[in-house]
Amino acid sequence: MEKDLKIVNKEEEDEMELQGYRVCRWRVALVGLGVLCTGGFLLLLLYWMPEWCVKATCTRTTVREAQVVLLRSTDEFKRWFLAKVRVMLAPGRNPFDSLETQTSPLMANRHSPHHLDSPAQQFIRKYAEYQPTQIRYFTLHSKKYFWNDKLQNFEVLTGLEDLDVTCSSVHSEHSAGLTSNQQQYRRLFFGVNEMEVKVPSILKLLFKEVLNPFYIFQLFSVILWTVDEYHFYAIAIVIMSLVSIAASLYTIKMQYIMVRDMVAAHSIVRVSICRANSEIEEALSTDLVPGDVVVIPSNGTIMPCDAVLISGTCIVNESMLTGESVPVTKTNLPNPDEGDSNGSVTYTLEEHKRHTLFCGTHIIQTRFYSGELVKAVVVRTGFRTAKGQLVRSILYPKPTDFKLYRDAYLFLLCLVAVAAVGFVYSIVFSIINEVPAKTIIIESLDIITITVPPALPAAMTAGIVYAHRRLKLIGIFCISPQRINICGQLNLVCFDKTGTLTEDGLDLWGVQRVENATFHLPEENAYKESLVKSQFVACMATCHSLTKIDGQLSGDPLDLKMFEATGWILEEATEEETSLHNRIMPTVVRPPKQLMPPEALMSPEQDMVRTGHQAMELYQLPSAYEIGIVRQFPFSSALQRMCVVTRLLGEKRMDAYLKGAPEVVASLCKKDTVPEDFAEVLEDYTKQGFRVIALAHRRLESKLTWHKVQGVNRDHIEANMEFLGLIMMQNKLKPETPGVLQELCRAHIRTVMVTGDNMLTAISVARDCGMIPPQDRVIIADALPPRDGQAAKITWHYADNPSKHAGKAQLLEEVEISLEDVCQAHAPKPQDQYHFAMSGNSFAVITEHFQDLLPKLVLRGTVFARMAPDQKTQLVEALQSVDYFVGMCGDGANDCGALKRAHGGISLSELEASVASPFTSKTPNISCVPSLIREGRAALITSFCVFKFMALYSIIQYISVTLLYSILSNLGDLQFLFIDMAIILVIAFTMSLNPAWKELVPRRPPSGLISGPLLFSVLSQIIICLSFQTITFLWVRHQAWYQIWTPEYDACSFPHHANFSLELNSSEESDDHNIQNYENTSLFYVSCFQYLIVAIVFSKGKPFRQPSYKNWPFGLSCICLYVFLFYIMFYPVPAIDSSFEIVCVPSEWRVTLLFIILVNAAVSFLVETLVLDIVLWKLVFSRDKQGGYGVTPASTQGGIDFSGAKCLSWLCCRRKTVPKARYMHLAQELSVDPDWPPKPTTTTEAKPGNPPKNESSYQIVADS
């Protein structure tokens, strides 16, 4: 039997391997027996490990015959999922089959429907006799996977796109609508159109929560403590667990409710559906299926699905999806002629998003034809929609891949190993001493509960909770708190330009018109009487996507500024006016009366008819110069342009106006209309940081009537244009931008600009804001795809002449070289500071044809211009692939993918919380970035401090108990309770309250627990605590007054202690557990002080957190505990001693204990502060810093002790170290590569075919 392995969702984010299994009865019976024998523990284990569950109860079979499928994600997490394969009956296998031919045989059978059946069952029964088909499917993460016989695999049905429909076929085959039978048939496959976010019941959430391994371990601990009569601590842990579970349940429940409320707005809406018989029926949106035709109401609605517009125009607010509140105009999908090559273009949501209405977006208003309705064809429904995918990403997020959490589990395993040693030691020692079996079992298991602290997860989370609260106070909202820790590791931040680094609004700086292929002198504005009739101003006034909403002009900020600069007036037809005409009334623009000359300006056609009364009527028209916008081709980021077709009032011929990126517009114009110095003029403006827009015009042929224009393809219009000139828009930097970027630079955090704007404009802004210092070179990588048999190639050239900066660059080089390695032997060659810049097109070519060159380019890439949204995401992935921790800061419009992909995505959207980004800032500037990194570092260091403290707490208690077990003793119930509740919980939760340090420092905190400094810190403190406890334990037994303690006699039975001793002893009861002894009392005092010592030693402040003395709850807690412990040690209180089961010891031993405690504190402090912080961290562990290897812009770097480095240079040079991070390793290699960076006189070509693995895929060719 073939035991095959299939791949589902191939090359997608949720790609998974799939295996088929069939339930095996004898295995199920065997597992059931095992569950009974293990008291249910085996069932828990199989619940935690789904792959074990399937393999234990099923046998492997082919995927086609599987009853259960086991899936494993192919990403780095390798998560397992199981799903049950179900079977449904349907009249056919393909949801897009026509059922019209299948109805006649059924009519002859005349079977009456069963009235008690549901509509779906009636429908299945109705067609089952004609073609009964079993459809196999399974559901996972709100996605249905159907078996496909052709593919021999399970696949997901997306929607209408599964048919690979073309633009013309959408109009010809899918614009009529579906019959009721077709709709019901498709609903069998696609289900109801809703994103059902089920809020689990409290009981179900509780069951899932308590089955967490952590709570199972706590339950085991509580049972053990109860049996051992540690009632107080057991009750305390139960209370703490109940509070923790209640808080967790509340948080999870509220998150589910939040997501449910987010999708509830469009879950059930009344819609009008066009049927195939031209009837319109009202229905609920839950009935919609792909292929339905819906009527968009004129007063707007919330879209319940993804649909492509086939008639009319819509103004849409897409802020729910993108975070961008600027309304967008959606036009109907072009309907090319059948003979037109563009008619065969396949419709996709991404390429045709300007014609697609997305689920969850708000339709503000519509424009429509008289007698015709605004219609849209449903493309996707439910969780398959764009919003559905966002909701799924929230409901089923990827686990956070962070070294801290992986190391935490490893550390816990180490504690378990330590516990196992203690477990064996306890059993062996107890057997030797003939301890009863019950006591052996209880005390041996107790060692495990001591070593693995039950309060660890709650204490670890405290730092994140406090950081989350502090972020909220400064206006940064977070929907993924676990990411706060990851933000502490960010060493590179990508910034969008417009609206992020620069102001949202653009100001018109000036215009430069072109006549007869020659540039005029720049003009400040176009608001002039002499220009009112010019094509240049007409283009500015018409070529936009502005609309009026509630009487206010609304649309793209650039369009708005450009239109306002003309001073013209825009008028839109009302619904009443539109209904009086046989076609849509165009939007009309006209100049204000004050700009009109004294005589009305007439066109030649108007002059020809100026006779008699008719001429007078035309002359008396109040606005004789009006331009109507007949057709609009909206702006496309892929095409980098927009176009409109207009008609001047009274003219017969129409005009086309085009605006867009200057390079694109010039390429569409007649060469003889483009000035020869076009490139030089454009370069001059872009270097100054202006955003340059080019305009063009074309007089259309008279044969192009209004009806023909509505169906013509934009490629026919956007050709043979006449170049009109340039508009220069000024995009000012936000005042906070330079300061923030400088702060990030000082902290050795790389900054990268990723924008959709022009390359040279982006470089200019990068220089202005300090991202690229003025003396640094900028190398532009201009990549061309393979064509005409030639291989893909990259040409390298400088953005400007760097020779004038050569003198300034030397100092910078020297600083960087000194940082790259302390060993002179490995110092890199001297070279200028350089930055790479590239466009989105070049990035796409390099990604495809120069894959091994891409990591080298992103290592120094600073400006990425003309980047499409998906390319921004690819850039983030490329940076992550070389081990950068990447932050992304954008305005939320076209940055959603990158914001989600980055380790820390920050949206500057005005929305309080964006579903696209883990973090959302209410402050609309980048000052939130350093704040987030500071809080992330503070939270990360807090997590380390708490983890180290909790680890030491368990080890200190483990040492105490292990030493006491050697004399068949233990800590008392109230002693355990005091340590765990009064000391540990209070300290663990208050030491997390240190706020973040006020500035970013060059040093970065470690990313994991398994790192040199942290391991040294923990191990050194363990050795110190072990040493001093052992010394105390042995020393007390060698005291002259020492003898085995009994209630009748203790060491305090001296004349001056007699009364106290008698009073204490008279109240003592028999001590069955041998708690009361000198060893117990001594170790209790020393260990209590050790907990406080390590808490203070580990609770570090600068450079990542504020000093501990500013954390008053922590300071107050420590002082109170110190006072209490010193008091009961030197001034015994009989009631307290009796409760704590402490025995009286002589005064001289108390002084000795004080000496031991003080020496212990001094040694712990010196080792942690002097040895670790000064010697090891700065001189040895600092070599892992991201500031080295020339990766960051060189500047005066703090945090490295250069004199100390020289003193220990021999230590570093004894062995050639290889950096852990891949980007450091690359920088080290490139620093000694004579051919890097590429010279401006060279071209890099891709090698043909597939070169061997160890060989480069490119070669450098010198230009002739």
Short mmCIF file of N, CA, C and O in Angstrom, two decimals, residues 368-448:
data_model
loop_
_atom_site.label_atom_id
_atom_site.label_comp_id
_atom_site.label_asym_id
_atom_site.label_seq_id
_atom_site.Cartn_x
_atom_site.Cartn_y
_atom_site.Cartn_z
N PHE A 368 -24.03 55.94 -10.41
CA PHE A 368 -24.63 54.89 -11.23
C PHE A 368 -25.25 55.48 -12.49
O PHE A 368 -25.44 56.68 -12.62
N TYR A 369 -25.56 54.59 -13.41
CA TYR A 369 -26.21 54.97 -14.66
C TYR A 369 -27.72 55.01 -14.44
O TYR A 369 -28.26 54.27 -13.63
N SER A 370 -28.37 55.86 -15.21
CA SER A 370 -29.84 55.90 -15.14
C SER A 370 -30.39 54.58 -15.66
O SER A 370 -30.02 54.12 -16.74
N GLY A 371 -31.26 53.98 -14.90
CA GLY A 371 -31.85 52.71 -15.31
C GLY A 371 -30.96 51.52 -15.04
O GLY A 371 -31.37 50.39 -15.19
N GLU A 372 -29.71 51.77 -14.66
CA GLU A 372 -28.80 50.69 -14.34
C GLU A 372 -28.43 50.76 -12.86
O GLU A 372 -28.49 51.83 -12.25
N LEU A 373 -28.02 49.64 -12.33
CA LEU A 373 -27.66 49.58 -10.91
C LEU A 373 -26.16 49.39 -10.76
O LEU A 373 -25.48 48.92 -11.67
N VAL A 374 -25.66 49.79 -9.62
CA VAL A 374 -24.25 49.51 -9.31
C VAL A 374 -24.17 48.06 -8.84
O VAL A 374 -24.73 47.71 -7.81
N LYS A 375 -23.50 47.23 -9.65
CA LYS A 375 -23.49 45.79 -9.38
C LYS A 375 -22.06 45.30 -9.17
O LYS A 375 -21.11 45.87 -9.70
N ALA A 376 -21.98 44.24 -8.41
CA ALA A 376 -20.67 43.61 -8.17
C ALA A 376 -20.86 42.09 -8.12
O ALA A 376 -21.87 41.60 -7.61
N VAL A 377 -19.89 41.38 -8.66
CA VAL A 377 -19.92 39.92 -8.64
C VAL A 377 -19.13 39.43 -7.42
O VAL A 377 -17.97 39.82 -7.22
N VAL A 378 -19.75 38.60 -6.62
CA VAL A 378 -19.10 38.06 -5.42
C VAL A 378 -17.93 37.17 -5.83
O VAL A 378 -18.10 36.26 -6.66
N VAL A 379 -16.76 37.44 -5.29
CA VAL A 379 -15.56 36.68 -5.63
C VAL A 379 -15.18 35.72 -4.50
O VAL A 379 -14.89 34.56 -4.74
N ARG A 380 -15.21 36.21 -3.26
CA ARG A 380 -14.86 35.37 -2.12
C ARG A 380 -15.84 35.63 -0.98
O ARG A 380 -16.37 36.74 -0.87
N THR A 381 -16.01 34.63 -0.14
CA THR A 381 -16.93 34.78 1.01
C THR A 381 -16.25 34.23 2.27
O THR A 381 -15.26 33.49 2.20
N GLY A 382 -16.81 34.61 3.41
CA GLY A 382 -16.37 34.05 4.69
C GLY A 382 -14.91 34.30 5.00
O GLY A 382 -14.37 35.37 4.75
N PHE A 383 -14.25 33.26 5.52
CA PHE A 383 -12.85 33.39 5.92
C PHE A 383 -11.91 33.45 4.71
O PHE A 383 -10.71 33.65 4.89
N ARG A 384 -12.43 33.26 3.50
CA ARG A 384 -11.57 33.34 2.32
C ARG A 384 -11.32 34.78 1.90
O ARG A 384 -10.44 35.05 1.09
N THR A 385 -12.11 35.72 2.41
CA THR A 385 -11.98 37.13 2.03
C THR A 385 -10.70 37.72 2.61
O THR A 385 -10.05 37.12 3.48
N ALA A 386 -10.36 38.93 2.13
CA ALA A 386 -9.15 39.61 2.64
C ALA A 386 -9.26 39.83 4.14
O ALA A 386 -8.31 39.61 4.89
N LYS A 387 -10.45 40.24 4.58
CA LYS A 387 -10.62 40.45 6.02
C LYS A 387 -10.65 39.12 6.77
O LYS A 387 -10.15 39.02 7.89
N GLY A 388 -11.23 38.12 6.14
CA GLY A 388 -11.26 36.80 6.76
C GLY A 388 -9.87 36.27 7.05
O GLY A 388 -9.62 35.65 8.09
N GLN A 389 -8.93 36.54 6.13
CA GLN A 389 -7.56 36.10 6.34
C GLN A 389 -6.92 36.85 7.50
O GLN A 389 -6.14 36.27 8.27
N LEU A 390 -7.26 38.14 7.63
CA LEU A 390 -6.76 38.91 8.78
C LEU A 390 -7.30 38.35 10.09
O LEU A 390 -6.58 38.20 11.07
N VAL A 391 -8.60 38.02 10.08
CA VAL A 391 -9.23 37.47 11.28
C VAL A 391 -8.60 36.13 11.63
O VAL A 391 -8.33 35.83 12.80
N ARG A 392 -8.34 35.30 10.61
CA ARG A 392 -7.69 34.00 10.85
C ARG A 392 -6.30 34.18 11.44
O ARG A 392 -5.88 33.41 12.31
N SER A 393 -5.58 35.20 10.96
CA SER A 393 -4.23 35.42 11.49
C SER A 393 -4.27 35.83 12.96
O SER A 393 -3.31 35.63 13.70
N ILE A 394 -5.41 36.43 13.39
CA ILE A 394 -5.57 36.80 14.80
C ILE A 394 -6.00 35.59 15.62
O ILE A 394 -5.50 35.34 16.71
N LEU A 395 -6.93 34.79 15.06
CA LEU A 395 -7.44 33.63 15.78
C LEU A 395 -6.40 32.51 15.89
O LEU A 395 -6.34 31.80 16.88
N TYR A 396 -5.57 32.36 14.83
CA TYR A 396 -4.59 31.28 14.80
C TYR A 396 -3.21 31.86 14.50
O TYR A 396 -2.65 31.64 13.42
N PRO A 397 -2.64 32.63 15.42
CA PRO A 397 -1.35 33.27 15.15
C PRO A 397 -0.22 32.26 15.17
O PRO A 397 -0.31 31.20 15.79
N LYS A 398 0.86 32.61 14.46
CA LYS A 398 2.07 31.80 14.54
C LYS A 398 2.67 31.98 15.93
O LYS A 398 2.61 33.07 16.48
N PRO A 399 3.26 30.94 16.49
CA PRO A 399 3.92 31.12 17.80
C PRO A 399 5.07 32.10 17.66
O PRO A 399 5.69 32.22 16.61
N THR A 400 5.32 32.84 18.73
CA THR A 400 6.41 33.82 18.71
C THR A 400 7.73 33.10 18.82
O THR A 400 7.99 32.42 19.82
N ASP A 401 8.56 33.21 17.79
CA ASP A 401 9.86 32.53 17.80
C ASP A 401 10.88 33.46 18.44
O ASP A 401 11.37 34.39 17.81
N PHE A 402 11.16 33.22 19.69
CA PHE A 402 12.12 34.07 20.39
C PHE A 402 12.99 33.19 21.26
O PHE A 402 12.51 32.31 21.97
N LYS A 403 14.29 33.43 21.20
CA LYS A 403 15.25 32.58 21.88
C LYS A 403 14.98 32.49 23.38
O LYS A 403 15.21 31.47 24.01
N LEU A 404 14.47 33.58 23.97
CA LEU A 404 14.20 33.59 25.41
C LEU A 404 13.28 32.45 25.81
O LEU A 404 13.53 31.74 26.78
N TYR A 405 12.18 32.26 25.03
CA TYR A 405 11.20 31.25 25.40
C TYR A 405 11.74 29.83 25.17
O TYR A 405 11.47 28.92 25.96
N ARG A 406 12.53 29.66 24.11
CA ARG A 406 13.12 28.34 23.87
C ARG A 406 14.13 28.02 24.97
O ARG A 406 14.17 26.90 25.47
N ASP A 407 14.93 29.01 25.32
CA ASP A 407 15.92 28.79 26.38
C ASP A 407 15.26 28.55 27.73
O ASP A 407 15.79 27.81 28.57
N ALA A 408 14.11 29.19 27.95
CA ALA A 408 13.39 29.01 29.22
C ALA A 408 13.00 27.54 29.41
O ALA A 408 13.13 26.97 30.50
N TYR A 409 12.53 26.91 28.30
CA TYR A 409 12.17 25.49 28.38
C TYR A 409 13.42 24.63 28.64
O TYR A 409 13.36 23.67 29.41
N LEU A 410 14.53 24.97 27.99
CA LEU A 410 15.76 24.22 28.23
C LEU A 410 16.20 24.36 29.68
O LEU A 410 16.65 23.39 30.30
N PHE A 411 16.07 25.56 30.20
CA PHE A 411 16.46 25.81 31.59
C PHE A 411 15.57 25.01 32.54
O PHE A 411 16.06 24.44 33.54
N LEU A 412 14.28 24.96 32.23
CA LEU A 412 13.37 24.17 33.06
C LEU A 412 13.74 22.69 33.02
O LEU A 412 13.65 21.98 34.03
N LEU A 413 14.16 22.21 31.83
CA LEU A 413 14.60 20.82 31.73
C LEU A 413 15.84 20.58 32.59
O LEU A 413 15.98 19.51 33.20
N CYS A 414 16.72 21.59 32.64
CA CYS A 414 17.90 21.48 33.51
C CYS A 414 17.47 21.38 34.98
O CYS A 414 18.03 20.59 35.76
N LEU A 415 16.46 22.19 35.36
CA LEU A 415 15.96 22.14 36.73
C LEU A 415 15.33 20.77 37.02
O LEU A 415 15.48 20.22 38.12
N VAL A 416 14.65 20.22 36.02
CA VAL A 416 14.06 18.88 36.17
C VAL A 416 15.17 17.85 36.38
O VAL A 416 15.04 16.93 37.21
N ALA A 417 16.26 18.00 35.63
CA ALA A 417 17.40 17.08 35.79
C ALA A 417 17.99 17.19 37.19
O ALA A 417 18.32 16.18 37.84
N VAL A 418 18.11 18.44 37.68
CA VAL A 418 18.60 18.66 39.05
C VAL A 418 17.64 18.00 40.04
O VAL A 418 18.05 17.36 41.02
N ALA A 419 16.34 18.17 39.78
CA ALA A 419 15.32 17.57 40.65
C ALA A 419 15.43 16.05 40.65
O ALA A 419 15.25 15.39 41.69
N ALA A 420 15.75 15.48 39.48
CA ALA A 420 15.89 14.01 39.38
C ALA A 420 17.05 13.52 40.25
O ALA A 420 16.94 12.48 40.92
N VAL A 421 18.14 14.28 40.25
CA VAL A 421 19.28 13.92 41.10
C VAL A 421 18.86 13.94 42.57
O VAL A 421 19.15 13.01 43.33
N GLY A 422 18.17 15.01 42.97
CA GLY A 422 17.68 15.10 44.34
C GLY A 422 16.69 14.01 44.68
O GLY A 422 16.66 13.49 45.81
N PHE A 423 15.88 13.66 43.71
CA PHE A 423 14.86 12.60 43.88
C PHE A 423 15.55 11.28 44.20
O PHE A 423 15.20 10.58 45.17
N VAL A 424 16.56 10.94 43.40
CA VAL A 424 17.30 9.67 43.61
C VAL A 424 18.05 9.72 44.95
O VAL A 424 18.03 8.76 45.73
N TYR A 425 18.70 10.86 45.20
CA TYR A 425 19.46 11.03 46.46
C TYR A 425 18.54 10.83 47.66
O TYR A 425 18.89 10.14 48.64
N SER A 426 17.34 11.43 47.60
CA SER A 426 16.39 11.35 48.72
C SER A 426 15.96 9.91 48.96
O SER A 426 15.90 9.44 50.09
N ILE A 427 15.68 9.20 47.88
CA ILE A 427 15.23 7.80 48.02
C ILE A 427 16.33 6.93 48.62
O ILE A 427 16.10 6.18 49.58
N VAL A 428 17.53 7.07 48.04
CA VAL A 428 18.65 6.24 48.51
C VAL A 428 18.95 6.52 49.97
O VAL A 428 19.09 5.60 50.79
N PHE A 429 19.05 7.80 50.33
CA PHE A 429 19.38 8.17 51.70
C PHE A 429 18.30 7.72 52.68
O PHE A 429 18.60 7.25 53.78
N SER A 430 17.04 7.83 52.26
CA SER A 430 15.93 7.43 53.14
C SER A 430 15.90 5.93 53.34
O SER A 430 15.61 5.44 54.45
N ILE A 431 16.20 5.16 52.29
CA ILE A 431 16.21 3.70 52.41
C ILE A 431 17.32 3.26 53.36
O ILE A 431 17.14 2.37 54.20
N ILE A 432 18.49 3.92 53.21
CA ILE A 432 19.62 3.58 54.10
C ILE A 432 19.25 3.83 55.56
O ILE A 432 19.61 3.05 56.45
N ASN A 433 18.50 4.90 55.80
CA ASN A 433 18.12 5.25 57.17
C ASN A 433 16.79 4.62 57.60
O ASN A 433 16.22 5.01 58.61
N GLU A 434 16.30 3.68 56.80
CA GLU A 434 15.10 2.91 57.12
C GLU A 434 13.89 3.79 57.42
O GLU A 434 13.17 3.60 58.40
N VAL A 435 13.71 4.81 56.54
CA VAL A 435 12.55 5.70 56.66
C VAL A 435 11.33 4.96 56.10
O VAL A 435 11.45 4.22 55.11
N PRO A 436 10.13 5.15 56.69
CA PRO A 436 8.92 4.48 56.18
C PRO A 436 8.67 4.80 54.71
O PRO A 436 8.99 5.91 54.24
N ALA A 437 8.08 3.85 53.99
CA ALA A 437 7.86 3.97 52.54
C ALA A 437 7.03 5.21 52.18
O ALA A 437 7.34 5.92 51.21
N LYS A 438 5.99 5.47 52.97
CA LYS A 438 5.12 6.62 52.69
C LYS A 438 5.93 7.92 52.74
O LYS A 438 5.81 8.79 51.86
N THR A 439 6.78 8.04 53.76
CA THR A 439 7.59 9.26 53.91
C THR A 439 8.59 9.38 52.77
O THR A 439 8.85 10.48 52.25
N ILE A 440 9.17 8.26 52.34
CA ILE A 440 10.13 8.27 51.23
C ILE A 440 9.46 8.82 49.97
O ILE A 440 10.01 9.70 49.28
N ILE A 441 8.28 8.29 49.66
CA ILE A 441 7.58 8.70 48.43
C ILE A 441 7.27 10.20 48.48
O ILE A 441 7.54 10.94 47.53
N ILE A 442 6.70 10.63 49.63
CA ILE A 442 6.27 12.04 49.74
C ILE A 442 7.47 12.98 49.65
O ILE A 442 7.46 13.95 48.89
N GLU A 443 8.53 12.69 50.41
CA GLU A 443 9.67 13.60 50.46
C GLU A 443 10.46 13.59 49.15
O GLU A 443 11.00 14.62 48.74
N SER A 444 10.50 12.45 48.47
CA SER A 444 11.21 12.37 47.19
C SER A 444 10.47 13.18 46.13
O SER A 444 11.10 13.92 45.35
N LEU A 445 9.15 13.04 46.09
CA LEU A 445 8.37 13.81 45.12
C LEU A 445 8.38 15.30 45.46
O LEU A 445 8.30 16.16 44.58
N ASP A 446 8.49 15.60 46.75
CA ASP A 446 8.50 16.99 47.20
C ASP A 446 9.71 17.75 46.64
O ASP A 446 9.64 18.94 46.36
N ILE A 447 10.81 17.01 46.47
CA ILE A 447 12.03 17.60 45.90
C ILE A 447 11.73 18.18 44.51
O ILE A 447 12.21 19.25 44.13
N ILE A 448 10.90 17.47 43.71
CA ILE A 448 10.58 17.91 42.35
C ILE A 448 9.78 19.22 42.40
O ILE A 448 10.05 20.15 41.65
#
